Coordinates of C-alpha atoms in Angstrom, one line a residue:
Chain I
M1 CA 0.0 -0.2 0.1
S2 CA 2.5 2.8 1.0
T3 CA 5.4 0.6 0.4
N4 CA 8.0 2.5 -2.1
D5 CA 11.3 1.4 -2.9
Q6 CA 13.0 2.8 0.1
N7 CA 10.6 1.5 2.4
T8 CA 11.5 -2.1 2.5
E9 CA 12.4 -3.2 6.2
L10 CA 9.1 -4.7 8.1
Y11 CA 8.7 -2.4 11.3
G12 CA 5.8 -4.3 12.7
I13 CA 2.2 -5.2 12.1
L14 CA -0.8 -2.9 12.7
A15 CA -4.1 -3.7 13.5
E16 CA -7.0 -1.9 13.7
F17 CA -10.1 -2.2 16.1
K18 CA -13.6 -1.1 16.5
N19 CA -13.8 0.8 19.9
P20 CA -11.9 1.1 22.9
K21 CA -13.3 -2.0 24.5
A22 CA -12.0 -4.0 21.9
L23 CA -8.8 -2.2 22.2
L24 CA -8.3 -3.2 25.7
D25 CA -9.1 -6.4 25.2
A26 CA -6.9 -7.1 22.1
S27 CA -4.2 -5.7 24.6
E28 CA -4.8 -8.2 27.0
K29 CA -4.6 -10.8 24.5
V30 CA -1.4 -9.5 23.3
V31 CA 0.2 -9.1 26.7
E32 CA -0.9 -13.0 27.3
A33 CA 0.8 -14.1 24.2
G34 CA 3.7 -13.0 25.5
Y35 CA 4.5 -9.8 23.4
D36 CA 6.2 -6.7 25.2
K37 CA 7.0 -4.7 22.3
F38 CA 4.0 -3.2 21.3
D39 CA 2.0 -0.1 21.8
T40 CA -1.5 0.9 21.4
Y41 CA -2.8 4.2 19.7
A42 CA -5.9 6.0 20.3
P43 CA -7.6 9.4 19.7
F44 CA -8.2 10.1 23.6
P45 CA -6.9 8.5 26.8
I46 CA -8.7 5.3 27.8
H47 CA -8.9 4.3 31.6
G48 CA -7.3 1.1 32.4
I49 CA -5.4 1.0 29.3
D50 CA -2.0 1.0 31.2
K51 CA -3.2 -1.9 33.3
A52 CA -4.2 -3.9 30.2
M53 CA -0.9 -3.3 28.4
N54 CA 0.7 -4.4 31.6
L55 CA 3.0 -1.5 31.6
P56 CA 5.1 -0.7 34.7
K57 CA 4.5 2.5 37.3
S58 CA 6.2 5.3 35.4
K59 CA 9.6 6.4 36.7
L60 CA 9.0 10.0 36.1
G61 CA 8.2 10.7 39.8
W62 CA 11.7 9.7 40.5
I63 CA 13.0 11.7 38.1
V64 CA 11.1 14.7 39.5
L65 CA 12.1 14.0 43.1
G66 CA 15.6 14.0 42.0
H67 CA 15.2 17.1 40.1
G68 CA 13.3 18.8 42.9
I69 CA 16.3 17.6 45.5
L70 CA 18.8 19.0 42.9
G71 CA 16.8 22.4 42.9
F72 CA 16.9 22.6 46.6
T73 CA 20.3 21.8 47.5
G74 CA 21.5 23.9 44.6
A75 CA 19.8 26.7 45.9
I76 CA 20.9 26.7 49.4
A77 CA 24.4 26.0 48.2
M78 CA 24.2 29.1 45.7
M79 CA 23.2 31.4 48.2
Y80 CA 25.7 30.1 50.8
F81 CA 28.6 31.0 48.5
M82 CA 27.1 34.1 47.6
S83 CA 26.2 35.4 51.1
V84 CA 28.6 33.9 53.3
I85 CA 31.5 32.5 51.3
D86 CA 32.2 35.3 48.6
Y87 CA 30.6 38.5 49.4
P88 CA 29.0 38.7 52.9
I89 CA 26.8 42.2 53.6
N90 CA 25.6 42.9 56.8
I91 CA 21.7 43.4 56.2
S92 CA 20.0 45.1 59.3
G93 CA 22.0 42.9 61.5
K94 CA 20.5 39.8 60.4
P95 CA 23.0 36.7 60.2
F96 CA 25.0 35.7 57.2
F97 CA 23.4 32.1 57.1
N98 CA 19.9 33.8 56.7
A99 CA 17.6 30.8 56.7
P100 CA 14.0 32.5 56.7
A101 CA 15.2 35.0 53.8
W102 CA 16.3 32.0 51.8
V103 CA 13.1 30.0 51.8
P104 CA 11.6 32.0 48.8
V105 CA 14.6 31.4 46.5
T106 CA 14.9 27.7 47.6
F107 CA 11.1 27.2 47.1
E108 CA 11.2 28.5 43.3
L109 CA 14.3 26.8 42.4
T110 CA 13.0 23.5 43.7
V111 CA 9.7 24.1 41.7
L112 CA 11.4 24.9 39.0
L113 CA 13.7 22.0 38.8
S114 CA 10.9 19.8 39.4
A115 CA 8.8 20.9 36.7
F116 CA 11.8 20.9 34.1
G117 CA 12.2 17.3 35.4
A118 CA 8.4 16.5 34.6
V119 CA 8.7 18.0 31.5
F120 CA 12.0 17.0 30.0
G121 CA 11.8 13.4 31.8
M122 CA 8.6 12.9 30.2
F123 CA 10.0 13.9 26.8
F124 CA 13.3 11.6 27.5
L125 CA 11.0 8.8 28.5
N126 CA 8.6 9.0 25.4
G127 CA 11.9 9.1 23.4
L128 CA 11.0 12.5 22.2
P129 CA 11.5 14.7 20.3
R130 CA 11.3 12.3 17.2
L131 CA 10.8 13.6 14.0
N132 CA 9.2 10.6 12.0
N133 CA 7.7 7.2 13.2
P134 CA 7.4 4.6 10.7
L135 CA 3.5 4.4 11.5
F136 CA 3.2 7.7 9.5
N137 CA 3.8 5.5 6.1
V138 CA 0.4 4.1 6.6
E139 CA -2.6 6.2 5.4
R140 CA -5.0 4.7 7.6
F141 CA -3.0 5.3 10.9
K142 CA -4.0 9.1 10.4
K143 CA -7.5 7.4 12.0
A144 CA -5.9 7.5 15.4
T145 CA -6.1 11.3 16.0
D146 CA -10.1 10.6 15.0
D147 CA -11.9 7.7 15.3
G148 CA -9.1 4.4 15.1
F149 CA -8.2 2.4 17.8
F150 CA -4.9 0.7 16.9
V151 CA -2.4 -1.8 18.3
C152 CA 1.0 -2.5 16.6
I153 CA 3.7 -5.3 17.5
E154 CA 6.8 -4.2 16.5
A155 CA 9.2 -6.8 14.5
S156 CA 11.9 -6.4 17.2
D157 CA 10.1 -8.0 19.5
S158 CA 12.0 -11.2 20.3
K159 CA 8.8 -13.4 19.7
F160 CA 7.5 -11.6 16.3
Q161 CA 6.4 -14.1 13.7
E162 CA 4.5 -12.6 10.8
D163 CA 1.6 -15.3 10.5
L164 CA 1.1 -15.7 14.4
V165 CA 1.1 -12.1 15.0
R166 CA -1.5 -11.7 11.9
Q167 CA -3.4 -14.9 13.5
L168 CA -3.6 -13.5 16.7
F169 CA -5.0 -10.0 15.5
E170 CA -7.7 -11.9 13.8
E171 CA -8.7 -13.7 16.6
A172 CA -9.0 -10.6 18.8
G173 CA -11.4 -9.0 16.2
A174 CA -9.2 -6.5 14.4
T175 CA -11.2 -4.8 11.5
H176 CA -8.0 -4.3 9.7
I177 CA -4.5 -5.6 9.7
E178 CA -1.2 -4.4 7.6
E179 CA 2.4 -4.4 7.5
V180 CA 4.2 -1.2 8.3
Y181 CA 7.3 -0.9 6.4
D182 CA 10.2 1.6 7.7
Chain H
M1 CA -21.8 -0.4 31.3
S2 CA -24.3 1.8 32.9
H3 CA -25.7 0.3 36.1
K4 CA -27.0 1.9 39.2
P5 CA -24.3 0.9 42.0
T6 CA -25.9 -1.0 44.9
I7 CA -25.2 0.1 48.5
T8 CA -24.8 -3.2 50.8
D9 CA -23.9 -0.9 53.9
S10 CA -26.8 0.2 56.2
L11 CA -27.2 3.6 56.0
Q12 CA -28.5 4.3 59.4
F13 CA -26.3 5.2 62.2
S14 CA -27.6 2.9 65.0
A15 CA -30.3 4.2 67.3
D16 CA -28.7 2.1 70.3
S17 CA -25.1 3.2 70.0
K18 CA -23.7 4.1 73.3
I19 CA -21.3 6.4 71.6
P20 CA -23.4 9.7 72.1
Q21 CA -24.2 9.1 75.7
V22 CA -20.5 8.1 76.4
L23 CA -19.3 11.8 74.8
L24 CA -22.2 13.3 76.4
G25 CA -20.8 12.1 80.1
V26 CA -17.3 12.9 78.9
G27 CA -18.2 16.4 77.9
V28 CA -20.2 17.0 80.8
V29 CA -17.7 15.7 83.3
G30 CA -14.8 18.2 81.5
L31 CA -16.9 21.0 82.0
I32 CA -17.8 20.4 85.3
L33 CA -14.0 19.9 86.2
S34 CA -13.1 23.0 84.2
A35 CA -15.6 24.9 86.1
I36 CA -13.9 24.3 89.6
G37 CA -10.7 25.5 87.7
Y38 CA -12.8 28.7 87.2
F39 CA -12.9 29.1 90.9
T40 CA -9.2 28.0 91.4
N41 CA -7.4 30.4 88.5
T42 CA -10.0 32.2 86.7
D43 CA -7.3 33.5 84.3
Q44 CA -6.1 30.0 83.3
F45 CA -9.4 28.9 82.7
F46 CA -10.2 31.7 80.5
F47 CA -7.4 30.9 78.4
S48 CA -7.6 27.5 78.3
Y49 CA -11.0 27.8 77.5
L50 CA -10.3 29.9 74.6
V51 CA -7.7 27.5 73.1
S52 CA -10.4 24.9 73.2
F53 CA -13.3 27.0 72.0
T54 CA -11.3 28.2 69.0
F55 CA -10.1 24.4 68.1
F56 CA -13.6 23.2 67.7
T57 CA -15.3 26.1 66.4
G58 CA -12.4 26.4 63.5
I59 CA -13.4 22.6 62.5
A60 CA -17.2 23.7 62.5
L61 CA -16.5 26.6 60.1
A62 CA -14.3 24.7 58.0
S63 CA -17.0 21.7 57.6
V64 CA -19.3 24.4 56.2
F65 CA -16.6 25.9 53.7
M66 CA -16.0 22.1 52.5
V67 CA -19.8 22.0 52.0
M68 CA -20.5 24.8 50.1
F69 CA -17.7 24.8 47.9
H70 CA -18.7 21.1 47.3
H71 CA -22.1 22.5 46.0
I72 CA -21.2 25.3 44.0
T73 CA -18.6 23.1 42.2
K74 CA -21.0 20.4 41.6
S75 CA -18.6 18.2 43.0
K76 CA -19.0 14.3 43.0
W77 CA -16.0 13.3 44.6
G78 CA -17.1 13.8 48.2
V79 CA -20.7 13.0 48.2
V80 CA -20.4 10.0 50.2
V81 CA -18.8 11.6 52.9
R82 CA -20.4 15.2 52.7
R83 CA -23.1 14.1 55.9
I84 CA -20.0 14.3 58.2
P85 CA -19.4 18.1 57.5
E86 CA -23.0 19.0 57.0
V87 CA -23.8 17.7 60.5
F88 CA -20.8 19.6 62.0
G89 CA -22.3 22.8 60.4
S90 CA -25.7 22.2 61.6
N91 CA -24.6 22.6 65.1
I92 CA -23.4 25.8 65.1
W93 CA -26.3 27.5 66.1
I94 CA -26.3 25.5 69.2
W95 CA -22.5 25.6 69.5
A96 CA -23.0 29.4 69.9
I97 CA -23.8 29.1 73.5
F98 CA -20.3 28.3 74.2
I99 CA -19.1 31.8 73.2
I100 CA -20.5 33.4 76.3
P101 CA -17.8 32.0 78.6
V102 CA -15.5 33.9 76.3
I103 CA -17.6 37.3 76.5
L104 CA -18.1 36.5 80.1
G105 CA -14.0 36.6 80.6
I106 CA -13.4 39.4 78.2
H107 CA -11.7 41.2 81.2
N108 CA -9.5 38.4 82.1
L109 CA -8.6 37.5 78.3
Y110 CA -8.4 41.1 76.6
H111 CA -6.5 43.7 77.8
W112 CA -8.3 46.4 75.8
S113 CA -11.8 45.5 77.3
H114 CA -10.2 47.4 80.5
E115 CA -11.3 51.1 80.1
D116 CA -8.4 52.6 82.4
A117 CA -6.0 50.7 80.3
V118 CA -7.5 52.1 76.9
A119 CA -7.1 55.5 78.4
A120 CA -3.8 55.3 79.2
D121 CA -2.5 53.8 76.1
K122 CA -2.5 55.9 72.8
I123 CA -2.5 53.0 70.2
L124 CA -5.5 51.3 71.9
K125 CA -7.6 54.7 72.2
G126 CA -6.8 54.7 68.5
K127 CA -8.5 51.2 68.1
S128 CA -11.1 51.5 70.5
A129 CA -13.9 52.3 68.0
Y130 CA -13.5 49.0 67.1
L131 CA -11.9 47.3 70.0
N132 CA -14.8 47.8 72.7
T133 CA -17.1 45.5 74.7
P134 CA -20.3 46.5 73.4
F135 CA -19.0 46.2 69.8
F136 CA -17.5 42.8 70.5
I137 CA -20.3 41.1 71.8
I138 CA -22.4 42.6 68.8
R139 CA -20.0 41.1 66.4
Q140 CA -20.0 37.7 68.0
V141 CA -24.1 37.8 67.4
I142 CA -23.3 38.6 63.9
Y143 CA -21.0 35.8 63.3
F144 CA -22.9 33.2 65.1
A145 CA -25.9 34.5 63.4
I146 CA -24.4 34.1 59.9
W147 CA -22.7 30.6 60.5
G148 CA -25.8 29.4 62.6
F149 CA -28.2 30.2 59.8
V150 CA -26.1 28.8 56.9
G151 CA -24.9 25.5 58.5
H152 CA -28.4 24.8 59.2
K153 CA -29.7 25.6 56.2
L154 CA -27.2 23.5 54.1
Y155 CA -28.0 20.6 56.2
K156 CA -31.6 21.0 56.1
A157 CA -31.5 21.2 52.4
S158 CA -29.5 18.0 52.1
V159 CA -31.8 16.2 54.3
D160 CA -34.8 17.7 52.2
L161 CA -33.4 16.4 49.1
E162 CA -33.0 12.9 50.7
K163 CA -36.7 12.9 51.8
T164 CA -38.3 14.2 48.6
G165 CA -35.7 13.1 45.8
D166 CA -36.2 16.7 44.4
W167 CA -33.4 17.5 42.3
G168 CA -34.2 21.1 42.3
I169 CA -32.9 21.5 45.5
T170 CA -29.4 21.3 44.4
S171 CA -30.1 24.9 43.1
L172 CA -31.1 26.3 46.2
M173 CA -27.6 24.5 47.7
R174 CA -25.9 26.4 45.1
K175 CA -27.9 29.9 45.4
V176 CA -27.1 29.6 49.5
S177 CA -23.4 28.7 49.0
A178 CA -22.4 31.2 46.3
P179 CA -23.2 34.5 48.6
A180 CA -22.4 32.6 51.8
I181 CA -18.5 31.9 50.8
P182 CA -17.4 35.5 50.7
I183 CA -19.3 36.3 53.7
F184 CA -17.8 33.3 55.6
G185 CA -14.0 34.2 54.8
L186 CA -14.5 38.0 55.9
S187 CA -16.7 36.7 59.0
I188 CA -13.9 34.0 59.7
A189 CA -11.3 36.7 59.4
F190 CA -12.8 39.1 61.6
A191 CA -13.7 36.5 64.3
S192 CA -10.1 35.5 64.2
F193 CA -9.2 39.1 64.8
D194 CA -11.4 39.3 67.6
W195 CA -10.8 35.8 69.6
L196 CA -6.9 35.6 68.8
M197 CA -4.9 38.6 67.5
S198 CA -6.8 40.9 69.8
L199 CA -5.1 39.2 72.8
D200 CA -1.9 41.4 71.7
P201 CA -4.1 44.4 71.3
H202 CA -1.1 46.4 70.0
W203 CA 0.1 43.7 67.0
F204 CA -1.8 43.4 64.0
S205 CA -1.3 41.0 60.9
T206 CA -3.2 41.4 57.6
M207 CA -2.9 37.8 56.9
F208 CA -3.9 36.5 60.6
G209 CA -7.5 35.9 59.1
V210 CA -6.4 33.6 56.2
Y211 CA -4.0 32.2 58.7
F212 CA -6.8 31.0 61.4
F213 CA -8.5 29.6 58.1
A214 CA -5.4 27.7 56.9
I215 CA -4.8 26.1 60.4
S216 CA -8.4 25.3 60.8
F217 CA -8.8 24.0 57.2
Q218 CA -5.8 21.6 57.6
S219 CA -6.8 20.1 60.8
F220 CA -10.5 19.5 59.6
W221 CA -9.0 17.3 56.6
A222 CA -7.5 15.2 59.4
I223 CA -10.6 15.2 61.3
M224 CA -12.5 14.2 58.7
I225 CA -9.9 11.2 58.0
L226 CA -10.1 10.5 61.7
M227 CA -14.2 10.2 61.4
V228 CA -14.1 8.1 58.6
F229 CA -12.0 5.6 60.2
F230 CA -13.8 5.8 63.1
L231 CA -17.1 4.9 61.5
Q232 CA -15.8 2.3 59.7
R233 CA -14.2 0.8 62.4
N234 CA -17.5 0.5 64.0
G235 CA -19.0 -1.2 61.1
Y236 CA -20.4 1.8 59.3
L237 CA -20.1 2.4 55.7
K238 CA -17.3 0.0 55.3
N239 CA -18.2 -0.5 51.4
T240 CA -19.7 2.7 50.9
I241 CA -16.6 4.9 51.5
G242 CA -13.6 3.3 49.3
Q243 CA -10.1 3.4 48.5
S244 CA -10.6 6.3 46.0
H245 CA -12.8 8.4 48.4
I246 CA -10.2 8.0 51.2
Y247 CA -7.4 8.7 48.7
D248 CA -9.2 11.9 48.1
L249 CA -9.4 13.2 51.8
G250 CA -5.5 12.1 51.6
A251 CA -5.0 14.5 48.6
W252 CA -6.8 17.3 50.2
L253 CA -5.0 17.0 53.4
F254 CA -1.7 17.1 51.7
A255 CA -3.0 20.3 49.9
F256 CA -3.9 22.0 52.7
T257 CA -0.5 21.2 54.5
V258 CA 1.2 23.2 51.5
F259 CA -1.3 25.6 52.0
Y260 CA -0.6 26.2 55.9
A261 CA 2.9 26.2 55.2
Y262 CA 2.4 29.0 52.7
I263 CA 0.0 31.5 54.8
A264 CA 2.1 30.9 58.0
F265 CA 5.6 31.1 56.7
S266 CA 4.7 34.6 54.6
Q267 CA 3.1 35.7 57.9
F268 CA 6.4 35.1 59.5
L269 CA 8.9 36.1 56.5
L270 CA 7.3 39.6 56.1
I271 CA 7.5 40.4 59.7
Y272 CA 11.2 38.9 60.4
Y273 CA 12.1 41.0 57.0
A274 CA 10.9 44.1 57.9
N275 CA 11.7 44.0 61.4
L276 CA 9.5 46.8 62.7
P277 CA 9.3 46.4 66.5
E278 CA 5.5 46.5 66.7
E279 CA 5.0 43.9 64.5
T280 CA 8.0 41.9 65.2
L281 CA 6.9 41.6 69.0
W282 CA 4.4 39.1 68.6
F283 CA 6.8 36.5 67.2
Y284 CA 9.5 37.7 69.9
H285 CA 7.3 36.3 72.3
R286 CA 6.4 33.1 70.4
L287 CA 10.2 32.4 70.1
E288 CA 11.3 32.7 73.8
G289 CA 10.4 31.1 77.2
G290 CA 9.8 27.8 75.9
Y291 CA 7.7 28.7 73.0
Q292 CA 10.1 28.2 70.5
Y293 CA 10.1 24.4 70.7
I294 CA 6.4 24.7 69.7
A295 CA 7.6 27.0 66.8
Y296 CA 10.0 24.5 65.7
G297 CA 7.5 22.1 66.1
L298 CA 5.2 23.6 64.0
L299 CA 7.7 23.6 61.1
L300 CA 8.7 19.8 61.4
F301 CA 5.3 18.1 62.4
R302 CA 2.6 20.7 60.7
F303 CA 4.4 20.9 57.5
A304 CA 7.8 18.5 56.8
L305 CA 6.4 15.3 58.4
P306 CA 3.0 15.3 56.7
F307 CA 4.6 16.9 53.1
L308 CA 7.1 14.1 53.1
V309 CA 5.0 11.3 54.1
L310 CA 2.0 12.3 52.2
L311 CA 4.2 13.2 48.8
N312 CA 4.0 9.7 47.1
R313 CA 0.8 8.8 45.7
E314 CA 0.5 5.4 47.6
Q315 CA 0.7 7.0 51.1
K316 CA -2.2 9.1 50.4
H317 CA -4.8 6.1 51.0
K318 CA -2.9 3.7 53.0
R319 CA -4.9 3.7 56.2
S320 CA -2.4 3.5 58.9
V321 CA 0.0 6.3 57.3
L322 CA -3.2 8.7 57.2
A323 CA -4.4 7.9 60.5
F324 CA -0.7 8.5 61.9
V325 CA -0.6 11.6 60.1
A326 CA -3.9 13.1 61.0
I327 CA -3.4 12.5 65.0
V328 CA 0.0 14.2 64.3
V329 CA -1.9 17.3 62.5
V330 CA -4.6 17.5 65.1
T331 CA -2.2 17.7 68.1
I332 CA 0.0 20.0 66.5
H333 CA -3.0 22.3 65.6
F334 CA -4.0 22.2 69.5
L335 CA -0.2 23.0 70.3
E336 CA -0.5 25.9 67.6
L337 CA -3.5 27.4 69.2
H338 CA -1.9 27.2 72.7
W339 CA 1.2 28.8 71.0
I340 CA -0.9 31.9 69.6
V341 CA -3.1 32.3 72.7
K342 CA -0.9 31.4 75.9
P343 CA 2.1 33.9 75.6
A344 CA -0.4 36.6 76.4
L345 CA -0.9 34.8 79.7
H346 CA 2.4 33.3 80.4
P347 CA 5.1 35.3 78.9
E348 CA 8.8 34.4 79.3
E349 CA 8.7 36.8 82.4
A350 CA 5.7 34.6 83.9
H351 CA 7.3 31.1 83.9
G352 CA 6.9 30.8 79.9
L353 CA 5.5 27.5 78.4
S354 CA 3.3 25.9 80.4
F355 CA 0.4 23.2 80.4
S356 CA -2.4 23.4 82.9
W357 CA -4.6 20.8 83.7
M358 CA -7.4 22.8 82.3
D359 CA -5.9 23.0 78.9
F360 CA -7.0 19.3 78.8
S361 CA -10.2 19.6 81.0
T362 CA -11.6 22.3 78.8
F363 CA -10.4 20.4 75.4
I364 CA -12.3 16.9 76.6
G365 CA -15.3 18.9 77.7
L366 CA -15.7 20.9 74.7
G367 CA -14.6 18.3 72.5
G368 CA -17.2 15.9 74.3
I369 CA -19.8 18.3 73.8
F370 CA -19.1 19.0 70.1
F371 CA -19.0 15.4 69.0
W372 CA -22.1 14.5 71.1
L373 CA -24.0 17.2 69.3
F374 CA -22.3 15.4 66.2
F375 CA -23.6 11.8 66.7
N376 CA -26.9 13.1 68.3
R377 CA -27.7 14.6 64.8
F378 CA -25.9 12.3 62.9
K379 CA -28.4 9.3 64.1
Q380 CA -31.4 11.1 62.8
N381 CA -30.8 10.7 59.1
S382 CA -29.0 8.7 56.7
M383 CA -25.6 8.9 56.9
I384 CA -24.7 9.7 53.5
P385 CA -26.9 12.0 51.3
E386 CA -29.3 9.6 49.7
N387 CA -31.1 10.5 46.3
D388 CA -28.3 13.2 45.7
P389 CA -27.8 13.5 41.9
K390 CA -24.2 13.0 42.1
L391 CA -24.0 10.2 44.6
D392 CA -24.1 7.3 41.7
E393 CA -21.1 8.6 40.2
C394 CA -19.4 9.3 43.2
L395 CA -20.2 5.5 44.5
E396 CA -18.8 4.4 41.0
K397 CA -15.5 6.3 41.7
T398 CA -12.4 3.9 41.5
Y399 CA -8.7 4.2 42.5
H400 CA -6.6 4.0 39.5
H401 CA -3.1 2.9 40.2

């Protein structure tokens, strides 16, 4: 269909399903069959899809925590260097190590770095930015932003065998199955 | 997919339960003991009483607030637990009698109520248009008239809806709540100025009203969590209030922990930084004479501990963790009110931080009556607002891992 001379390497097999419920069931079947390099695509978030796909708990929280701690200690270290070591100034008789006055900056830097950790950590975990995806070669896949519910099992999966994957999708009730080339 | 969720629990609080009688007994004993304290040490009695009175009144006011914003946002998350704050609010008009001892003790509590002291003090003279005994009493009547009316009205509307099944009543609830929220905000602020801030009549903080709101609200969520656990421990609503509802209460407690820290620290930082003598003195008295231990305790147990413990999502619905944090927050709330009130009676010169048995007898006395009033009304109707249009959605809520 969308194969031309450059696109010869098999990327995976894409199956379309009728509705979110069918997608949830199909994804459970894919997990049962033992595939782990696969993904699901839908126009909107579906409750319970992460469970159906057997996804592990996101590591994003730990990334955010790490960045938050970095911001917290970084802010205190910075102010300690500036106000105590490098250029101490007596401000209305308050101590150089002026903990209450440092709280706003510490708070801001903790929040700032946590937010950076959340946004860029999310990019990192999702493999973004990515300029192209082989799935875009499939004309039908445009429906994924409108009314299409897809599962794609990638060819790099150790258990990948074309005929078995096709059979699995047919049993799961796919309305349309096709190969994706890179 | 759509089916009506079934409720398997009994929704009626047992009429034979011994809990209300026990609470009434405890309350009466506590109040009688405190009355003896009145004759042995009158000043101590009134100051202890004020701490306990503001503790429970703050919980009741925060309850009405929660019910109001639940109505105007058409929320569904808390329908199954909404009857608890509704009942707390419904009793405020009865609870109003407990302001009488504060008014009777006005000369023991408030320096500005002595006319000779005002005459000799330029600052107090300037404030006497607001801080004078008749106006103080008038204000208390106004506050409790507003709070008692709104609290009872919202409870009544909810019960009517349960009895008649008329969903049109929800619009009445919103019509009452929307204007009452700003009125509540102002009246709670002025009440906190009257009860707590004017103990140091020279001192002022424009943030004090929000501060009182923040401390009361944080401990309100802790009380809510403990109430739900208490009910479930006694076999009530075990299958109705589920993990997702408990999680919501935990999330609220976490949110208001951060809100408390933000407000309390903002008040402190501005005064600390500007370092103006008339503002700093209030904190000065609360950072000496033993009171500094409570001040640092607030930082640790009212902010750092609940914040770090509840930061992880999983902890926000773990019963043992939540119960522990809630008990810590309620305890530290009592200590914080002590820290606000007592330096006016026991500054460092007069033996500083000290606890009297009356601190506990008034707390137990008023607490017993407060919860007796609660259970007495709680058993009259269903424990959840049945027939509420959002009830089914609330019951269907499940916790997503």
